[in-house]
PDB file of C-alpha atoms in Angstrom:
ATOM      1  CA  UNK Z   2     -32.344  -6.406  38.449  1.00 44.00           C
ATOM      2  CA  UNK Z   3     -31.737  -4.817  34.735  1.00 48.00           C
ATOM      3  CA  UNK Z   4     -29.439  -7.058  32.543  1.00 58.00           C
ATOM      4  CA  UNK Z   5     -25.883  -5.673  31.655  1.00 60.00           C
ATOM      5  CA  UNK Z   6     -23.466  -6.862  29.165  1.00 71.00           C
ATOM      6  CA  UNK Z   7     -19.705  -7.475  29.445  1.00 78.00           C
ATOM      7  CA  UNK Z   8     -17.894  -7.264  26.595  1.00 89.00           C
ATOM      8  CA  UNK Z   9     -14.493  -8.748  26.182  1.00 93.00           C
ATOM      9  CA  UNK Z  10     -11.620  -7.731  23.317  1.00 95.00           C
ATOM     10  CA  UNK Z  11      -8.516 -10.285  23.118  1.00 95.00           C
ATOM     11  CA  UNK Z  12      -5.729  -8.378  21.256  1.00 95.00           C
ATOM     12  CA  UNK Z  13      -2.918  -9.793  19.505  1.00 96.00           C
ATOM     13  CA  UNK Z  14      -0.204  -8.505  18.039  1.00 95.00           C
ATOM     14  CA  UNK Z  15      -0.048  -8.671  14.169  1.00 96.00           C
ATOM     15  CA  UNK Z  16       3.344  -9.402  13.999  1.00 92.00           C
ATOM     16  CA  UNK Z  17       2.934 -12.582  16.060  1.00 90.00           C
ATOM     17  CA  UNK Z  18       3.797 -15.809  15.134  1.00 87.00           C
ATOM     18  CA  UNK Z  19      -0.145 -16.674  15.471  1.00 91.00           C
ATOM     19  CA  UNK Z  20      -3.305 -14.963  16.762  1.00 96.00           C
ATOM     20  CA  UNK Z  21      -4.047 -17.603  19.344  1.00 95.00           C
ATOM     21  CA  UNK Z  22      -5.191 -14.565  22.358  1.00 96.00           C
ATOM     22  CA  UNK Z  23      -7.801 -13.490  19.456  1.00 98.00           C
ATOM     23  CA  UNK Z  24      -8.961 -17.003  18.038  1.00 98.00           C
ATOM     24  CA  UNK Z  25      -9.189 -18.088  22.084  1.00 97.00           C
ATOM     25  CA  UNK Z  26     -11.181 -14.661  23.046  1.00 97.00           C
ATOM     26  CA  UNK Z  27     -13.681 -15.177  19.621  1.00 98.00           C
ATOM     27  CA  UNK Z  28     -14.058 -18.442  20.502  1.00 97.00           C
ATOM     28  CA  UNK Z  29     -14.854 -18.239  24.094  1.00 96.00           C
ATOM     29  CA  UNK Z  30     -17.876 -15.424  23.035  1.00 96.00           C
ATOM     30  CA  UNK Z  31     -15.483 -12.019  23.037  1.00 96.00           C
ATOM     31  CA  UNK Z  32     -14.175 -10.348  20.184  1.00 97.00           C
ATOM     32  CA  UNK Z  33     -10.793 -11.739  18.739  1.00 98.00           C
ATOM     33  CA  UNK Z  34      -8.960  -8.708  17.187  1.00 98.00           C
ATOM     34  CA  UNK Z  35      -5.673  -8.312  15.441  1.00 98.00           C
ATOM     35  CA  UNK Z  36      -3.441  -5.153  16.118  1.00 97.00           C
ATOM     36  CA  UNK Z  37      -1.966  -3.012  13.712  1.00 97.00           C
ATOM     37  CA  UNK Z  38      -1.072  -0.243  15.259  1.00 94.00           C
ATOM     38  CA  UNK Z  39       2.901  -1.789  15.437  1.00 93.00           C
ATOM     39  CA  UNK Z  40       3.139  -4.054  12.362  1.00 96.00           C
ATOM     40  CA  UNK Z  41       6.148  -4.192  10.382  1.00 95.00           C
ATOM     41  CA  UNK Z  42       5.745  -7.111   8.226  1.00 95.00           C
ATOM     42  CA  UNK Z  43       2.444  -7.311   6.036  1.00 96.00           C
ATOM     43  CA  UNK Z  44       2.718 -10.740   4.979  1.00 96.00           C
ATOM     44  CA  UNK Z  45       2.935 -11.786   8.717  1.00 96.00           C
ATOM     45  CA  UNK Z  46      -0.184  -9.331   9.470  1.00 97.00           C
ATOM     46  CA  UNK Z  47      -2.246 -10.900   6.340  1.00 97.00           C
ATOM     47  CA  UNK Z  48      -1.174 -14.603   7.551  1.00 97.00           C
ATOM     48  CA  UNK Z  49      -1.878 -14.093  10.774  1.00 97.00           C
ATOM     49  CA  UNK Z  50      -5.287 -12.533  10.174  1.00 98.00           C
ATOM     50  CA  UNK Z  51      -5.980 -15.369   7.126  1.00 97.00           C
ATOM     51  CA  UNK Z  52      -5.829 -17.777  10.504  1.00 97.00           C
ATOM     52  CA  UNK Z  53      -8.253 -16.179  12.507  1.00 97.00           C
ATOM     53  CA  UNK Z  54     -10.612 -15.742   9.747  1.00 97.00           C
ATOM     54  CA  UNK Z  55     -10.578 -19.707   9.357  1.00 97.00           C
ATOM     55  CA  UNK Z  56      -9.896 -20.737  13.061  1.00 97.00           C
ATOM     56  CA  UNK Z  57     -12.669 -18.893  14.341  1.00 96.00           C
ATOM     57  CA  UNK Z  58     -16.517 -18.150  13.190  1.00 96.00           C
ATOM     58  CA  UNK Z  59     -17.108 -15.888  16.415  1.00 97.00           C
ATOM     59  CA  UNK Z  60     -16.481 -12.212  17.026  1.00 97.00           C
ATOM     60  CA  UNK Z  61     -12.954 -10.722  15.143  1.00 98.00           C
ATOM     61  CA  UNK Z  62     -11.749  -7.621  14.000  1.00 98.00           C
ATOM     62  CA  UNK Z  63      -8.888  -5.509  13.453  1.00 98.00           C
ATOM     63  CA  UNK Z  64      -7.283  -2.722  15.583  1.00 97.00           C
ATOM     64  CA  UNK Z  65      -6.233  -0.084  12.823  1.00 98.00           C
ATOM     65  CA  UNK Z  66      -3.771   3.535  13.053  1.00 97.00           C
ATOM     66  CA  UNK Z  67      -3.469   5.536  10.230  1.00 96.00           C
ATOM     67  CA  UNK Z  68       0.070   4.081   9.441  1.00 96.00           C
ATOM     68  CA  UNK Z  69      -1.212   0.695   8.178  1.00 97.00           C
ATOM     69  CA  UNK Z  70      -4.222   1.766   5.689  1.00 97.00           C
ATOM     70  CA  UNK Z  71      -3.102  -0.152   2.427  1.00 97.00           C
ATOM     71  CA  UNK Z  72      -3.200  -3.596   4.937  1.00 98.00           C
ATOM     72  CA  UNK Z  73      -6.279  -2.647   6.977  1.00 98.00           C
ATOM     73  CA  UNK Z  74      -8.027  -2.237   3.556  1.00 97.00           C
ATOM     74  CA  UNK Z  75      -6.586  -5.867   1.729  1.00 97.00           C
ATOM     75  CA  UNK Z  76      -7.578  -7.137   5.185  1.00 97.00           C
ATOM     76  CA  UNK Z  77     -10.955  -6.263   4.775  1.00 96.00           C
ATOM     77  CA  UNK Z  78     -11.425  -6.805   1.424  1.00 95.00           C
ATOM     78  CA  UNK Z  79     -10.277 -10.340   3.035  1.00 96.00           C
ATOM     79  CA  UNK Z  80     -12.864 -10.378   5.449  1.00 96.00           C
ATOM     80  CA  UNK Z  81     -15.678 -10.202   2.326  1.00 94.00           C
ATOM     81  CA  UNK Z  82     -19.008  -9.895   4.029  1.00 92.00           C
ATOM     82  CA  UNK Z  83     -18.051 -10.941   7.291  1.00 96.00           C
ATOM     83  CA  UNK Z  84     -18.428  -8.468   9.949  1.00 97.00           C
ATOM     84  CA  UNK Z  85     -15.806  -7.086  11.832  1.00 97.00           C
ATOM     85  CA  UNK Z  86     -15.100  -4.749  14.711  1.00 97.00           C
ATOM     86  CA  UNK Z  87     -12.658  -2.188  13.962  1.00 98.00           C
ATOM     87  CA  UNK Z  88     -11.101   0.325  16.671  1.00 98.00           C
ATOM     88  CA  UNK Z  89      -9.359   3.325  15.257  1.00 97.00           C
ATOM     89  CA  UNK Z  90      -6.566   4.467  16.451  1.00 96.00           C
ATOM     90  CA  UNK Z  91      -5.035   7.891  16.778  1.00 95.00           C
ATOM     91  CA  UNK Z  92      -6.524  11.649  17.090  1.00 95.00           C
ATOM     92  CA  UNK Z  93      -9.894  12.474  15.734  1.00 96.00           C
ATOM     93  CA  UNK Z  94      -8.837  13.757  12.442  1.00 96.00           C
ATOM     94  CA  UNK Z  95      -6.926  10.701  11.858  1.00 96.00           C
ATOM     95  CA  UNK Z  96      -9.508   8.171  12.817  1.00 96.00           C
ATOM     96  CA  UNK Z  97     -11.975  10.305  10.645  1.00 95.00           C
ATOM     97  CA  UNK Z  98      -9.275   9.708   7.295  1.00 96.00           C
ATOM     98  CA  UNK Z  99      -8.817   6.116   8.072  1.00 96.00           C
ATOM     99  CA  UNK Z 100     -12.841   5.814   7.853  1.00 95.00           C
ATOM    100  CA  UNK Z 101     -12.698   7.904   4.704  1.00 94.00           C
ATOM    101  CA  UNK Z 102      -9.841   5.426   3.303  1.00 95.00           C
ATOM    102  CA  UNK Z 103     -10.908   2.436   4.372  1.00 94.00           C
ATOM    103  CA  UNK Z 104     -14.621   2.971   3.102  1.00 84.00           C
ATOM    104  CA  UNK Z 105     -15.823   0.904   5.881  1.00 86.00           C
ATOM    105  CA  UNK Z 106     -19.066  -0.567   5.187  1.00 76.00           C
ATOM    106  CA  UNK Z 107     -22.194  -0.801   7.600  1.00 86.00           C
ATOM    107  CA  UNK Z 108     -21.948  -4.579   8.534  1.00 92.00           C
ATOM    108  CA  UNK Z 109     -18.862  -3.372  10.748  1.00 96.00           C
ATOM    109  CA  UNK Z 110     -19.281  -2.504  14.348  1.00 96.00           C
ATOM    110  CA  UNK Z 111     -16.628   0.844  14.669  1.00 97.00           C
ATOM    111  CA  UNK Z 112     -15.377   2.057  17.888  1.00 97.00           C
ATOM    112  CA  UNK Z 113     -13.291   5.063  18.636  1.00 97.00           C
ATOM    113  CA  UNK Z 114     -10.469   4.684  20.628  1.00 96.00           C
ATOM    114  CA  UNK Z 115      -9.156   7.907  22.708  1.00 94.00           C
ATOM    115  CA  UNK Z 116      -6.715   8.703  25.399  1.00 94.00           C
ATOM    116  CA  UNK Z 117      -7.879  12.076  26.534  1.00 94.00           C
ATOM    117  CA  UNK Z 118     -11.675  12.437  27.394  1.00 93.00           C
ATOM    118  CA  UNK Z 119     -11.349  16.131  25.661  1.00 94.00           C
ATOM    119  CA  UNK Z 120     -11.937  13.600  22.312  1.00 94.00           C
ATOM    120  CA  UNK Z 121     -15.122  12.809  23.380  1.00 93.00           C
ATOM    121  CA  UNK Z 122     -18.009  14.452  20.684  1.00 90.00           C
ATOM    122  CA  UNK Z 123     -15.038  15.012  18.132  1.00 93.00           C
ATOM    123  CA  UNK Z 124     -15.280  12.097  16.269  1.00 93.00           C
ATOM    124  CA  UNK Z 125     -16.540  13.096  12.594  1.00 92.00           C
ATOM    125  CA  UNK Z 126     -17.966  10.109  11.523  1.00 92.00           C
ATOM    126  CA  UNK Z 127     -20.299   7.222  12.458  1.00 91.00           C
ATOM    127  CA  UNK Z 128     -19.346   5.246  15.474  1.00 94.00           C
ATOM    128  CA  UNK Z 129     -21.059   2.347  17.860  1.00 95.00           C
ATOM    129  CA  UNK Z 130     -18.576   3.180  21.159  1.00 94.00           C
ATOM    130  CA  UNK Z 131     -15.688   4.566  22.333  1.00 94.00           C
ATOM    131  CA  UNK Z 132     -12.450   2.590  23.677  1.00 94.00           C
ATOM    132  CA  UNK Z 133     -11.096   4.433  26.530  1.00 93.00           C
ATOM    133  CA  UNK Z 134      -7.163   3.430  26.011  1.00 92.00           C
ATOM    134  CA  UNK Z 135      -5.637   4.247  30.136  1.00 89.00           C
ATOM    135  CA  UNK Z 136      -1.629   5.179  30.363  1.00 90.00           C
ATOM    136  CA  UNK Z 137      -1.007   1.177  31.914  1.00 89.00           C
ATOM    137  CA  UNK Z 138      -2.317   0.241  28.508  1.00 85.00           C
ATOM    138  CA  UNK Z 139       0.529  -0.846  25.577  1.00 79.00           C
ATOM    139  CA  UNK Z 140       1.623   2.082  22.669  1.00 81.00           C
ATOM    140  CA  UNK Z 141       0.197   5.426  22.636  1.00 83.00           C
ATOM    141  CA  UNK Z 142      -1.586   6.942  25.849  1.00 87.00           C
ATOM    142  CA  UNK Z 143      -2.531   9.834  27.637  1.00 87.00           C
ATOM    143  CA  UNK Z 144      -2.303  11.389  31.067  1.00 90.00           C
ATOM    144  CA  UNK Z 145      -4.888   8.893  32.974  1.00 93.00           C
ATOM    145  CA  UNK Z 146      -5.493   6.233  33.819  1.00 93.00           C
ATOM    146  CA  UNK Z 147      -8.763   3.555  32.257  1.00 90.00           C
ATOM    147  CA  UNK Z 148     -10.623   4.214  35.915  1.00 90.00           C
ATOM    148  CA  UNK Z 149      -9.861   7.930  35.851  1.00 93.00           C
ATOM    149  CA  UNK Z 150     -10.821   8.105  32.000  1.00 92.00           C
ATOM    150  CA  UNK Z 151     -13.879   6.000  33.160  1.00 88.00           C
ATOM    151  CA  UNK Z 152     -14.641   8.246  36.160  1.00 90.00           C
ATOM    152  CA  UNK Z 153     -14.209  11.516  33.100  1.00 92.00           C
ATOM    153  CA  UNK Z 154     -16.447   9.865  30.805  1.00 88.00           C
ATOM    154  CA  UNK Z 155     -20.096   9.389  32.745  1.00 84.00           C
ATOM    155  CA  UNK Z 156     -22.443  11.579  31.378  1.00 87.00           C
ATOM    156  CA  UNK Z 157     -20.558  13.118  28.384  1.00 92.00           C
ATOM    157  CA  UNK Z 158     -21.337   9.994  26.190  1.00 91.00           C
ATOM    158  CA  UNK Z 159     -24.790   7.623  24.992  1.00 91.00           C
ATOM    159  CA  UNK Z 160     -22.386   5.552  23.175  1.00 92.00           C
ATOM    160  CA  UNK Z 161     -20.968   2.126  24.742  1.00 92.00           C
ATOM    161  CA  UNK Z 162     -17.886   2.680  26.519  1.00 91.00           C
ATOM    162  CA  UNK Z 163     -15.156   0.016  26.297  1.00 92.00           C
ATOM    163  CA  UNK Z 164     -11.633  -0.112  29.026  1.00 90.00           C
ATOM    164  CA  UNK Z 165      -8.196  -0.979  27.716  1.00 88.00           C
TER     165      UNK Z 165
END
């Protein structure tokens, strides 16, 4: 039997009083990550990502849309030369200028999210998987579904490919 791995992504929102999904998921061996995509206060996004860099030394990142930029970048430069994971957010184009903006450096693992398998092989830049973001998921979506997006993405992708 060949070995498979399951990866798991705890999300909390930036805006939250404190990361605890993403400190529990690093610390139980997933990826903690703080979301960006609907922040409105940047002090409560830096303080809230200043605890899960100290609460946890597993597996964190940031979720990141174009919108938010100037924080994603302080965040990193935050995050000195720990690695993160970092999901962009938004169409192709944008994902490409956030990676152009944020200068994101090669210790990071980068994954692409989409909503529309049409996406797929139109991501301009360097990328380690693709986040398939279904219409029960939170904020922006498509048309489909995560098992229909699934089901649309075998065989048009190498790359790793992650369900929200």
């Amino acid at each position: 039997m060949g070995q498979h791995s399951f990866d798991v992504f705890g999300i909390a929102p930036a805006d939250a009083a404190h990361p605890g999904t993403a400190v529990a998921t690093a610390r139980a061996g997933g990826t903690g990550l703080l979301d960006l995509e609907f922040s409105r206060e940047d002090g409560r996004a830096t303080a809230a990502f200043e605890r899960l860099l100290t609460a946890t030394d597993g597996r964190i990142g940031l979720r990141v849309d174009l919108g938010h930029v100037a924080l994603a970048s302080q965040l990193l430069i935050a995050a000195a030369d720990r690695p993160l994971t970092l999901i962009l957010t938004g169409a192709p184009p944008q994902q490409a200028s956030l990676v152009a903006q944020l200068a994101i450096g090669g210790q990071h693992r980068v994954l692409a999210e989409l909503i529309d398998v049409a996406d797929v092989g139109h991501f301009p830049f360097a990328h380690h998987g693709l986040v398939a973001k279904g219409h029960e998921a939170g904020g922006w979506v498509g048309a489909d579904t995560s098992y229909i997006l699934a089901q649309k993405l075998l065989g048009k992708t190498e790359l790793p490919v992650f369900m929200q």
